[in-house]
Coordinates of C-alpha atoms in Angstrom, one line a residue:
Chain N
M123 CA 33.0 34.0 -27.9
A124 CA 32.2 36.9 -25.3
A125 CA 29.1 37.0 -27.1
T126 CA 28.0 33.5 -25.9
T127 CA 29.5 33.6 -22.6
K128 CA 27.3 36.7 -21.8
G129 CA 23.8 35.1 -24.2
S130 CA 24.1 31.7 -22.3
G131 CA 23.6 33.3 -19.0
K132 CA 20.8 34.7 -19.7
G133 CA 16.6 34.3 -20.0
I134 CA 14.9 32.6 -23.3
F135 CA 11.1 32.9 -22.7
S136 CA 10.4 35.5 -25.0
G137 CA 13.0 38.7 -23.6
L138 CA 12.0 37.9 -20.8
P139 CA 14.8 38.6 -18.3
D140 CA 16.0 35.7 -15.7
W141 CA 14.5 36.7 -12.9
G142 CA 10.8 36.3 -14.6
L143 CA 11.6 33.0 -14.7
L144 CA 12.6 32.9 -12.0
L145 CA 9.4 33.8 -10.5
G146 CA 7.4 31.2 -12.4
T147 CA 10.2 28.2 -10.7
V148 CA 9.4 29.4 -7.4
F149 CA 5.9 29.8 -8.2
V150 CA 5.6 26.0 -9.3
Y151 CA 7.8 24.6 -6.1
L152 CA 5.4 26.8 -3.6
F153 CA 2.3 25.6 -5.7
L154 CA 4.3 22.3 -4.9
Y155 CA 4.6 22.4 -1.5
A156 CA 2.4 24.5 0.0
P157 CA -0.1 22.0 0.5
I158 CA 1.6 19.6 2.3
A159 CA 3.2 22.3 4.5
V160 CA -0.5 23.0 5.5
L161 CA -1.5 19.4 6.1
I162 CA 1.7 19.0 8.7
F163 CA 0.7 23.3 10.0
F164 CA -2.7 21.2 10.7
S165 CA -1.9 18.0 12.3
F166 CA -0.7 19.8 15.1
N167 CA -3.9 22.0 15.6
S168 CA -5.3 22.2 18.9
T169 CA -8.3 21.3 18.1
R170 CA -11.1 19.2 15.8
S171 CA -10.3 22.5 12.8
T172 CA -8.3 21.9 10.0
Q173 CA -8.6 24.9 9.1
V174 CA -8.3 27.5 11.6
W175 CA -5.5 27.4 13.8
T176 CA -6.2 27.8 17.6
G177 CA -2.5 26.2 19.0
F178 CA 0.0 24.0 19.2
S179 CA -0.7 20.1 20.4
F180 CA 0.5 17.0 19.8
E181 CA -3.1 15.4 20.4
W182 CA -3.7 14.0 17.2
Y183 CA 0.1 12.0 16.9
G184 CA -1.1 10.5 20.2
Q185 CA -4.6 9.4 19.1
L186 CA -2.9 8.1 15.3
L187 CA -0.7 5.7 17.8
S188 CA -3.5 4.7 19.9
D189 CA -6.0 3.7 17.3
P190 CA -5.4 -0.1 16.8
T191 CA -6.9 -0.3 12.8
I192 CA -5.2 2.4 11.8
L193 CA -2.0 0.2 13.1
Q194 CA -3.6 -2.6 11.3
A195 CA -4.2 -0.5 7.6
F196 CA -0.1 0.2 8.6
R197 CA 1.0 -3.9 9.0
T198 CA -1.4 -5.5 5.8
S199 CA -0.1 -1.8 3.4
L200 CA 3.7 -3.2 5.8
T201 CA 3.2 -7.2 4.9
V202 CA 1.5 -7.0 1.2
G203 CA 4.4 -4.4 0.2
V204 CA 7.1 -6.6 1.2
T205 CA 5.0 -9.9 0.1
A206 CA 4.5 -7.8 -3.5
T207 CA 7.9 -6.4 -3.8
L208 CA 10.0 -9.4 -3.8
I209 CA 7.5 -11.7 -5.7
A210 CA 8.0 -8.5 -8.5
T211 CA 11.6 -8.3 -8.3
V212 CA 12.9 -11.1 -8.9
I213 CA 10.8 -11.6 -11.6
G214 CA 11.1 -8.4 -13.2
T215 CA 14.5 -8.5 -13.4
L216 CA 14.2 -12.5 -14.5
T217 CA 12.3 -10.7 -17.5
A218 CA 14.6 -7.4 -17.9
L219 CA 17.5 -10.7 -18.6
A220 CA 15.2 -12.0 -21.0
L221 CA 14.2 -9.2 -22.9
S222 CA 18.0 -7.0 -22.1
R223 CA 19.7 -10.2 -23.8
N224 CA 18.3 -12.1 -26.4
R225 CA 16.8 -11.3 -29.7
F226 CA 13.8 -13.7 -30.1
R227 CA 10.2 -14.2 -32.7
G228 CA 7.6 -12.7 -29.8
Q229 CA 9.6 -10.2 -28.6
T230 CA 7.2 -6.9 -29.5
V231 CA 4.3 -8.6 -28.3
A232 CA 6.7 -9.9 -24.8
D233 CA 7.5 -5.8 -25.0
S234 CA 4.2 -4.8 -25.7
A235 CA 2.4 -6.4 -23.1
I236 CA 5.4 -4.9 -20.8
Y237 CA 4.4 -1.4 -21.6
M238 CA 0.8 -1.9 -21.8
A239 CA 0.8 -3.2 -18.4
T240 CA 2.0 0.1 -17.0
V241 CA -0.1 2.7 -18.7
M242 CA -3.6 0.4 -18.7
P243 CA -5.7 3.3 -16.7
E244 CA -5.8 1.4 -13.2
I245 CA -9.7 2.0 -12.7
V246 CA -9.8 -1.2 -15.9
V247 CA -7.0 -2.8 -14.4
G248 CA -9.2 -2.6 -10.8
V249 CA -12.2 -3.6 -12.4
S250 CA -10.7 -6.4 -14.1
L251 CA -9.1 -8.2 -11.9
L252 CA -12.5 -8.1 -9.2
V253 CA -14.7 -9.8 -12.2
F254 CA -12.2 -12.2 -12.6
F255 CA -11.3 -13.0 -9.0
V256 CA -15.1 -12.7 -8.2
A257 CA -15.7 -15.7 -11.6
V258 CA -12.6 -17.7 -10.3
F259 CA -10.8 -17.7 -6.9
I260 CA -13.9 -17.6 -4.9
P261 CA -15.9 -20.6 -6.6
M262 CA -12.6 -21.5 -5.9
G263 CA -13.1 -21.2 -1.8
V264 CA -10.2 -18.2 -2.4
Q265 CA -11.9 -14.6 -0.4
L266 CA -11.3 -10.9 -1.2
G267 CA -8.1 -10.3 0.8
I268 CA -4.1 -10.4 1.6
T269 CA -3.9 -13.4 -0.9
T270 CA -5.4 -11.4 -4.0
I271 CA -4.2 -7.2 -3.2
V272 CA -1.1 -9.0 -3.1
I273 CA -1.2 -10.8 -6.4
A274 CA -2.6 -8.1 -8.4
H275 CA -0.1 -5.6 -6.8
V276 CA 2.6 -8.2 -8.5
A277 CA 0.9 -8.1 -11.4
F278 CA 1.2 -4.1 -11.9
T279 CA 4.7 -4.2 -10.3
I280 CA 6.2 -5.9 -13.0
S281 CA 6.5 -4.2 -15.7
F282 CA 8.4 -1.1 -13.5
V283 CA 10.6 -3.7 -12.1
T284 CA 12.0 -4.9 -15.8
I285 CA 12.3 -1.2 -17.1
V286 CA 14.0 -0.3 -14.4
V287 CA 16.6 -3.2 -14.5
R288 CA 15.9 -3.0 -18.2
A289 CA 17.6 0.5 -17.8
R290 CA 20.5 -0.7 -15.5
L291 CA 21.6 -3.7 -17.8
S292 CA 21.6 -2.0 -20.7
G293 CA 24.9 0.7 -19.7
M294 CA 26.2 -2.6 -18.6
D295 CA 29.7 -3.8 -20.3
R296 CA 29.2 -6.9 -21.4
S297 CA 32.9 -8.3 -22.1
V298 CA 33.0 -8.5 -18.0
E299 CA 30.3 -11.6 -18.1
E300 CA 32.5 -12.9 -21.2
A301 CA 35.7 -12.5 -19.6
A302 CA 34.1 -14.3 -16.4
Q303 CA 32.6 -17.2 -18.8
D304 CA 35.8 -17.8 -21.0
L305 CA 37.6 -18.0 -16.6
G306 CA 35.4 -21.3 -16.6
A307 CA 31.6 -19.8 -14.6
S308 CA 28.7 -21.8 -15.3
P309 CA 26.0 -18.9 -16.5
V310 CA 24.9 -19.1 -13.1
Q311 CA 27.6 -18.7 -11.4
T312 CA 28.0 -15.6 -13.3
F313 CA 24.2 -14.2 -12.8
F314 CA 25.5 -14.1 -8.8
R315 CA 29.2 -13.2 -9.0
V316 CA 29.1 -11.0 -12.1
T317 CA 25.8 -9.8 -13.6
L318 CA 23.6 -9.3 -9.8
P319 CA 26.2 -7.3 -7.8
L320 CA 26.7 -5.2 -11.4
I321 CA 23.1 -4.7 -11.7
L322 CA 22.8 -4.7 -8.1
P323 CA 21.8 -0.7 -7.9
G324 CA 19.1 -0.6 -10.1
V325 CA 17.6 -3.7 -9.1
M326 CA 17.3 -2.5 -5.8
A327 CA 15.6 0.6 -7.2
G328 CA 13.3 -1.3 -9.0
A329 CA 12.4 -3.1 -6.1
L330 CA 12.5 0.3 -4.0
L331 CA 9.5 1.7 -7.4
A332 CA 7.5 -1.4 -6.3
F333 CA 6.9 -0.9 -2.8
T334 CA 6.1 2.6 -3.1
L335 CA 4.2 1.4 -5.9
S336 CA 2.8 -1.0 -3.4
F337 CA 2.2 1.0 -0.8
D338 CA 0.7 3.8 -2.3
D339 CA -2.2 2.3 -4.3
F340 CA -5.7 3.0 -3.5
V341 CA -7.5 2.4 -6.5
I342 CA -6.4 -1.1 -7.9
T343 CA -6.5 -2.5 -4.4
F344 CA -10.3 -0.9 -3.9
F345 CA -11.7 -3.6 -5.7
V346 CA -9.3 -6.6 -4.9
S347 CA -9.6 -5.7 -1.4
G348 CA -12.2 -7.9 -0.4
V349 CA -15.0 -6.4 3.3
G350 CA -11.9 -8.0 5.8
S351 CA -8.9 -5.8 4.7
S352 CA -7.7 -2.7 4.5
T353 CA -4.9 -1.3 3.5
L354 CA -3.2 2.3 4.6
P355 CA -4.4 3.9 1.6
L356 CA -7.9 2.6 1.6
K357 CA -7.8 3.1 5.5
I358 CA -7.0 6.9 5.1
Y359 CA -9.5 7.1 1.9
S360 CA -12.3 6.1 4.5
M361 CA -11.3 8.4 7.0
I362 CA -11.1 11.6 4.6
K363 CA -14.7 10.3 3.2
F364 CA -16.3 10.0 6.4
G365 CA -15.8 12.2 8.8
V366 CA -12.4 14.5 8.4
S367 CA -10.8 14.7 11.6
P368 CA -6.9 16.3 12.4
V369 CA -5.4 12.7 12.8
I370 CA -5.4 12.2 9.0
N371 CA -3.5 15.2 9.4
A372 CA -1.2 12.9 11.4
L373 CA -0.8 10.2 10.1
S374 CA -0.2 12.7 5.7
T375 CA 2.3 14.1 8.1
V376 CA 4.2 10.7 9.6
V377 CA 3.3 9.4 6.1
L378 CA 5.0 12.3 4.6
V379 CA 8.4 12.4 6.7
A380 CA 8.9 8.3 6.1
T381 CA 8.8 9.1 2.2
M382 CA 11.2 11.5 2.0
L383 CA 13.7 9.6 4.7
L384 CA 12.7 6.7 2.3
I385 CA 14.1 8.2 -0.9
F386 CA 16.5 10.6 0.5
G387 CA 18.0 6.9 1.7
G388 CA 17.5 5.7 -1.5
S389 CA 18.9 7.9 -3.1
R390 CA 21.7 8.3 -1.4
L391 CA 22.2 4.4 -1.0
L392 CA 21.4 4.7 -4.9
A393 CA 24.6 7.2 -6.1
R394 CA 27.3 5.6 -3.4
K395 CA 26.2 2.2 -4.7
E396 CA 26.5 3.5 -8.6
G397 CA 30.1 5.5 -7.0
S398 CA 32.0 2.4 -6.6
Chain A
M277 CA 18.5 0.1 -36.8
R278 CA 16.4 -3.1 -35.5
E279 CA 18.4 -6.0 -35.8
R280 CA 15.5 -9.3 -37.0
A281 CA 17.0 -12.1 -35.6
A282 CA 13.9 -14.6 -35.9
K283 CA 15.5 -17.3 -33.4
G284 CA 17.2 -17.1 -29.8
W285 CA 14.7 -19.0 -28.5
S286 CA 16.4 -21.3 -25.5
L287 CA 15.7 -23.4 -22.7
G288 CA 17.2 -20.2 -20.5
L289 CA 15.2 -17.9 -22.1
A290 CA 11.9 -19.7 -22.1
A291 CA 12.8 -20.4 -17.9
L292 CA 13.2 -16.1 -18.4
L293 CA 10.4 -16.1 -19.3
A294 CA 7.9 -18.2 -17.7
P295 CA 7.1 -16.6 -14.6
V296 CA 6.1 -13.3 -16.2
T297 CA 4.3 -14.6 -19.0
L298 CA 2.2 -16.7 -16.4
W299 CA 1.5 -13.4 -13.9
L300 CA 0.7 -11.1 -16.1
G301 CA -1.1 -13.8 -18.5
L302 CA -2.9 -15.3 -15.9
F303 CA -3.5 -11.5 -13.6
F304 CA -3.6 -8.8 -16.9
M305 CA -4.3 -10.1 -19.8
V306 CA -6.9 -12.7 -19.0
P307 CA -8.6 -10.0 -16.4
L308 CA -9.2 -8.1 -19.4
L309 CA -10.3 -10.6 -21.9
F310 CA -13.5 -11.4 -19.3
I311 CA -14.5 -7.8 -18.8
V312 CA -13.8 -8.0 -23.5
V313 CA -16.3 -10.8 -23.4
Y314 CA -18.6 -8.7 -20.3
S315 CA -19.2 -5.7 -22.2
F316 CA -21.6 -8.0 -24.7
G317 CA -23.4 -10.1 -21.9
S318 CA -26.4 -8.4 -20.2
S319 CA -26.6 -7.6 -15.6
P320 CA -29.8 -9.0 -14.5
I321 CA -31.7 -6.8 -11.9
Y322 CA -29.6 -7.5 -9.5
G323 CA -26.5 -7.6 -11.2
G324 CA -23.9 -9.8 -11.7
I325 CA -23.7 -11.6 -15.8
T326 CA -25.2 -13.2 -17.6
L327 CA -23.5 -14.2 -21.0
G328 CA -24.4 -13.3 -24.6
F329 CA -23.3 -10.9 -27.5
N330 CA -25.4 -7.9 -26.6
P331 CA -23.4 -4.7 -28.4
G332 CA -26.1 -2.1 -26.3
N333 CA -23.9 -1.7 -23.8
Y334 CA -21.8 0.1 -26.3
L335 CA -24.6 1.8 -27.3
K336 CA -25.8 3.5 -24.3
V337 CA -22.9 5.1 -23.4
F338 CA -24.0 7.5 -26.6
E339 CA -27.1 7.6 -23.8
P340 CA -26.9 12.2 -23.2
T341 CA -26.2 10.6 -19.2
Y342 CA -23.1 9.4 -19.9
L343 CA -22.0 10.7 -22.8
E344 CA -21.3 14.0 -21.3
I345 CA -19.3 12.4 -18.7
I346 CA -17.5 10.8 -20.9
V347 CA -17.0 14.4 -22.6
R348 CA -16.2 16.1 -19.0
S349 CA -13.4 13.5 -18.5
F350 CA -11.0 13.6 -21.5
G351 CA -11.5 17.7 -21.5
I352 CA -10.1 18.1 -18.0
A353 CA -8.0 15.4 -18.6
A354 CA -6.1 17.7 -21.5
L355 CA -7.0 21.1 -19.8
T356 CA -4.8 19.0 -16.7
T357 CA -2.5 18.4 -19.6
L358 CA -2.4 21.4 -20.9
L359 CA -2.0 23.2 -17.3
C360 CA 0.2 21.4 -16.4
F361 CA 2.6 21.4 -19.5
V362 CA 2.6 25.7 -19.1
L363 CA 3.9 25.3 -15.5
G364 CA 6.1 22.4 -16.5
Y365 CA 7.9 23.8 -18.9
P366 CA 9.4 26.5 -17.2
L367 CA 10.4 24.8 -14.1
A368 CA 12.4 21.5 -16.7
Y369 CA 13.6 24.7 -18.5
F370 CA 14.9 26.7 -15.4
I371 CA 16.4 23.8 -13.8
V372 CA 18.3 22.4 -16.9
F373 CA 19.7 25.8 -18.0
K374 CA 19.9 27.9 -14.4
G375 CA 20.3 25.4 -12.1
R376 CA 23.2 24.6 -12.8
R377 CA 25.3 22.7 -9.6
W378 CA 21.1 22.2 -7.6
R379 CA 19.9 20.8 -10.6
N380 CA 19.6 16.6 -8.8
A381 CA 18.5 18.9 -5.4
L382 CA 16.1 21.0 -7.8
I383 CA 14.6 17.9 -9.3
L384 CA 14.7 15.5 -6.1
L385 CA 12.4 18.4 -4.7
V386 CA 9.8 18.3 -7.6
M387 CA 10.2 13.9 -7.3
V388 CA 9.2 14.1 -3.2
P389 CA 5.4 14.8 -4.0
F390 CA 5.5 12.6 -7.1
W391 CA 6.2 9.7 -4.5
T392 CA 3.9 11.2 -2.3
S393 CA 0.3 9.5 -2.2
L394 CA -2.1 10.6 -4.2
L395 CA -5.0 10.8 -1.8
I396 CA -2.8 12.6 0.3
R397 CA -1.9 15.1 -2.1
A398 CA -6.0 14.9 -3.1
Y399 CA -6.8 15.4 0.4
A400 CA -4.6 18.3 1.4
W401 CA -7.0 20.3 -1.4
V402 CA -10.0 19.3 -0.1
V403 CA -8.6 21.3 3.5
I404 CA -7.4 24.0 1.2
L405 CA -10.5 24.6 -1.0
G406 CA -12.7 23.6 1.7
G407 CA -15.7 26.4 3.2
N408 CA -13.9 27.7 5.4
G409 CA -9.8 26.8 4.4
I410 CA -6.9 29.2 3.7
A411 CA -8.2 29.8 -0.2
N412 CA -11.8 30.8 1.5
K413 CA -9.6 33.1 3.7
T414 CA -7.2 34.5 1.9
L415 CA -9.8 35.1 -0.7
Q416 CA -11.6 37.3 1.8
F417 CA -8.4 38.6 3.2
L418 CA -7.4 40.6 0.0
G419 CA -11.5 41.7 0.3
L420 CA -12.0 40.0 -3.2
T421 CA -15.1 38.5 -1.3
N422 CA -17.9 39.3 1.8
E423 CA -18.6 35.8 2.0
P424 CA -17.1 32.3 2.0
L425 CA -17.2 31.1 -1.8
N426 CA -18.1 27.0 -3.3
L427 CA -14.8 26.6 -4.9
I428 CA -14.6 22.5 -3.6
F429 CA -17.2 20.3 -5.2
T430 CA -16.6 21.9 -8.4
P431 CA -14.9 21.3 -11.9
E432 CA -12.2 23.7 -11.0
A433 CA -11.6 22.0 -8.1
V434 CA -11.1 18.5 -9.6
L435 CA -8.8 20.4 -12.5
M436 CA -6.6 21.8 -9.1
G437 CA -6.4 18.3 -7.5
M438 CA -5.4 17.1 -10.5
T439 CA -3.5 20.0 -12.1
Y440 CA -1.2 19.3 -8.7
S441 CA -0.6 15.6 -8.7
Y442 CA 0.5 15.0 -12.0
L443 CA 2.0 18.2 -13.0
P444 CA 6.2 16.1 -11.9
F445 CA 4.7 13.3 -14.4
M446 CA 5.0 16.5 -17.0
I447 CA 8.4 18.0 -15.4
L448 CA 10.4 14.5 -15.3
P449 CA 10.0 13.8 -18.7
L450 CA 10.1 17.5 -19.7
Y451 CA 13.2 17.3 -18.0
A452 CA 15.0 14.3 -19.4
A453 CA 14.6 15.9 -22.6
L454 CA 16.3 19.0 -21.8
E455 CA 19.2 17.5 -19.9
K456 CA 19.9 16.0 -23.4
F457 CA 19.9 18.7 -24.9
D458 CA 23.6 20.2 -26.4
V459 CA 24.1 24.0 -25.2
R460 CA 26.1 24.7 -28.1
L461 CA 23.2 23.9 -31.0
K462 CA 22.1 27.5 -28.4
E463 CA 24.6 28.9 -28.9
A464 CA 25.3 28.3 -32.7
G465 CA 21.6 29.6 -32.5
K466 CA 22.1 32.6 -31.1
D467 CA 25.3 33.2 -33.6
L468 CA 23.4 32.8 -36.5
G469 CA 21.4 36.1 -35.7
A470 CA 18.5 34.3 -34.0
T471 CA 16.7 36.4 -31.4
R472 CA 16.5 34.2 -28.3
W473 CA 12.7 33.6 -29.0
Q474 CA 13.5 32.2 -32.1
T475 CA 16.1 30.0 -30.8
F476 CA 13.9 28.8 -27.9
L477 CA 11.0 28.5 -30.7
R478 CA 12.5 26.8 -33.5
V479 CA 15.6 24.6 -32.5
T480 CA 15.6 24.0 -27.9
F481 CA 11.3 23.7 -28.1
P482 CA 10.7 21.3 -31.3
L483 CA 14.3 19.1 -30.2
S484 CA 12.2 18.8 -26.4
L485 CA 9.0 18.0 -28.1
P486 CA 9.8 14.2 -27.5
G487 CA 10.0 14.7 -24.1
V488 CA 6.2 17.0 -24.2
I489 CA 4.3 14.6 -25.4
A490 CA 6.3 11.8 -23.1
G491 CA 4.7 13.9 -20.4
S492 CA 1.6 14.2 -21.9
I493 CA 1.0 11.0 -22.1
L494 CA 1.8 10.7 -18.6
V495 CA -0.4 12.9 -17.6
F496 CA -3.3 12.5 -19.9
I497 CA -3.8 8.9 -19.8
P498 CA -4.4 8.6 -15.7
S499 CA -6.3 12.3 -16.2
A500 CA -8.6 10.9 -18.4
G501 CA -9.3 7.6 -16.2
E502 CA -9.2 9.4 -12.4
F503 CA -11.3 8.4 -9.9
V504 CA -10.2 9.3 -6.7
I505 CA -9.4 13.1 -7.1
P506 CA -13.1 13.8 -9.0
D507 CA -14.6 11.6 -6.6
L508 CA -13.9 13.5 -3.5
L509 CA -12.3 17.4 -5.0
G510 CA -15.6 16.8 -8.0
G511 CA -18.7 16.0 -6.0
S512 CA -21.8 14.3 -7.4
R513 CA -22.4 16.7 -10.5
T514 CA -19.0 16.4 -11.3
L515 CA -18.3 12.5 -12.3
M516 CA -15.3 11.6 -14.7
T517 CA -15.5 8.1 -16.5
G518 CA -13.2 6.3 -13.6
N519 CA -16.4 7.1 -10.8
L520 CA -19.1 6.5 -13.0
I521 CA -17.2 2.6 -14.1
Q522 CA -16.7 2.9 -10.4
N523 CA -20.2 3.6 -9.1
Q524 CA -21.7 0.1 -11.9
F525 CA -19.3 -2.4 -10.0
L526 CA -20.6 -0.9 -7.3
Q527 CA -23.8 0.8 -7.2
A528 CA -26.1 -0.2 -9.6
R529 CA -24.1 -3.7 -10.9
D530 CA -24.8 -3.1 -14.3
W531 CA -21.3 -5.2 -14.7
A532 CA -21.9 -5.2 -18.6
F533 CA -22.4 -1.5 -18.7
G534 CA -19.4 -1.0 -16.4
S535 CA -17.2 -3.7 -18.3
A536 CA -18.0 -1.5 -21.4
L537 CA -17.1 1.4 -19.9
S538 CA -13.9 0.1 -19.2
V539 CA -13.4 -1.4 -22.5
M540 CA -13.9 2.1 -24.3
L541 CA -11.3 4.2 -22.1
G542 CA -8.8 1.2 -21.9
V543 CA -8.9 0.8 -25.9
L544 CA -9.0 4.8 -26.3
L545 CA -6.3 4.9 -24.5
L546 CA -4.6 2.2 -25.6
G547 CA -5.2 3.6 -28.9
A548 CA -3.6 7.4 -28.3
I549 CA -0.2 5.6 -27.4
M550 CA 0.2 3.7 -30.1
F551 CA -0.5 6.3 -32.5
Y552 CA 3.3 8.1 -30.4
I553 CA 5.0 4.8 -30.3
R554 CA 4.1 4.9 -34.5
K555 CA 5.6 8.4 -34.3
V556 CA 8.1 8.5 -31.6
G557 CA 9.7 4.6 -30.3
T558 CA 9.3 3.6 -27.1
D559 CA 13.1 4.6 -25.8
K560 CA 11.9 7.8 -25.1
L561 CA 9.6 6.6 -23.5
E562 CA 12.1 5.7 -20.9
G563 CA 13.3 8.0 -20.1
V564 CA 11.4 8.8 -16.9

């Protein structure tokens, strides 16, 4: 036994000692975080340069807060994200329930369609929706804008919600539901008083994922947004494309910090829910 | 074993499935059908579409200008996948087998960049690789070069940006696969006289293969269709299929050819995934 204990404490890669693996790991983490650190660093630069450090300043954060087009884009992203998340979470949860609780003809087709929507290249989804909206919506008098963005975002996030909620459902003990029904609860009562509270962490994780995907999406939004409405990623893209200014660094830093808070907050919340 | 109950349809089930059928049908399947139909049409000089049966759009793909772009896309995507694997495997291995109580924190650290905007991550490399950027400064400081090199707007810059952006997509499935690994198997290998390297090659690695394949698919698919990273880091001589498609729809206004390219990209990538699902099964992809 002694040999095993000793062995499992050591490295593996071709007799590479532990520090080799450790060094590689540290290198990859540096690779993951160095670019982010560079952006944050230069967001506090005192001149327009995004490459030479000239002194500390909050100037770009000030400019960020006083740029109405950025604030407007942020508002649009929030509106789209919240609306799309609500719709996609409801539809995705219903779908997960249908797929995990039943065996029915055509299930393979349904499963395949769900997966297909997660793996189809974004550019293909984007142009096909553009073509569809131009051919069907515009003749009906619906212009490209917030409506088409929300529709597109719901379409590509439903599958992700379904997969996350389904994973939660598959780990759930069904006998609690049966007990509720035996005690006289109707299917609807059972769902709202038993099933939903039990799968809530999964539903919330799905919603969080949907919101992040929506808030972050550039490619699909780029094709379905038309000229009038710009989401935050579209705004960031045009800022990068047409004139690099440290305001983007400040904006990136704000987005980064907000994302981190959202993830840490979300994971704390989920951990607590699952613990109870 | 798969259960095969042929029936099981009910009003409740239909009600649960109605919204998804409607939404994905109308706003995912039908649009895809549209571009399939469009891909056989032809585009008038001023853009748009005339429906018909014109397989020429698919033949146009083989013209040298376009073929070069498509081949380059798949080459860069394959290299990205390889680089992500080379960087990601040791990291996932470290987290699972050496991370111990830091495991959750370490994997969360991988996920943070993964949850941050792809655009911002690509932009970070614009700053780093730019003429006066940190990469050039470092090279000059180390005395490797005297004047700023042209690092940005090259295929290498695209490869760098893509590897950076997609690395977490590789690490997460690898982590999920290795986490399920029973450490006793490694010990058994050792007890039977295998060296560490032999144990790794013949026990640990084969058992993590579903994770390797899932990770490769998750990296390869978005890389092959990538549009933002080559747009920001690649310059006009490092176009990829995604840029070509965008160009056909928004600048050249040749919707028929753009549709044919999209159909081709979608079919190729879906084909690769279907092949994978036949071999390994869908459940492995859910480990992510």
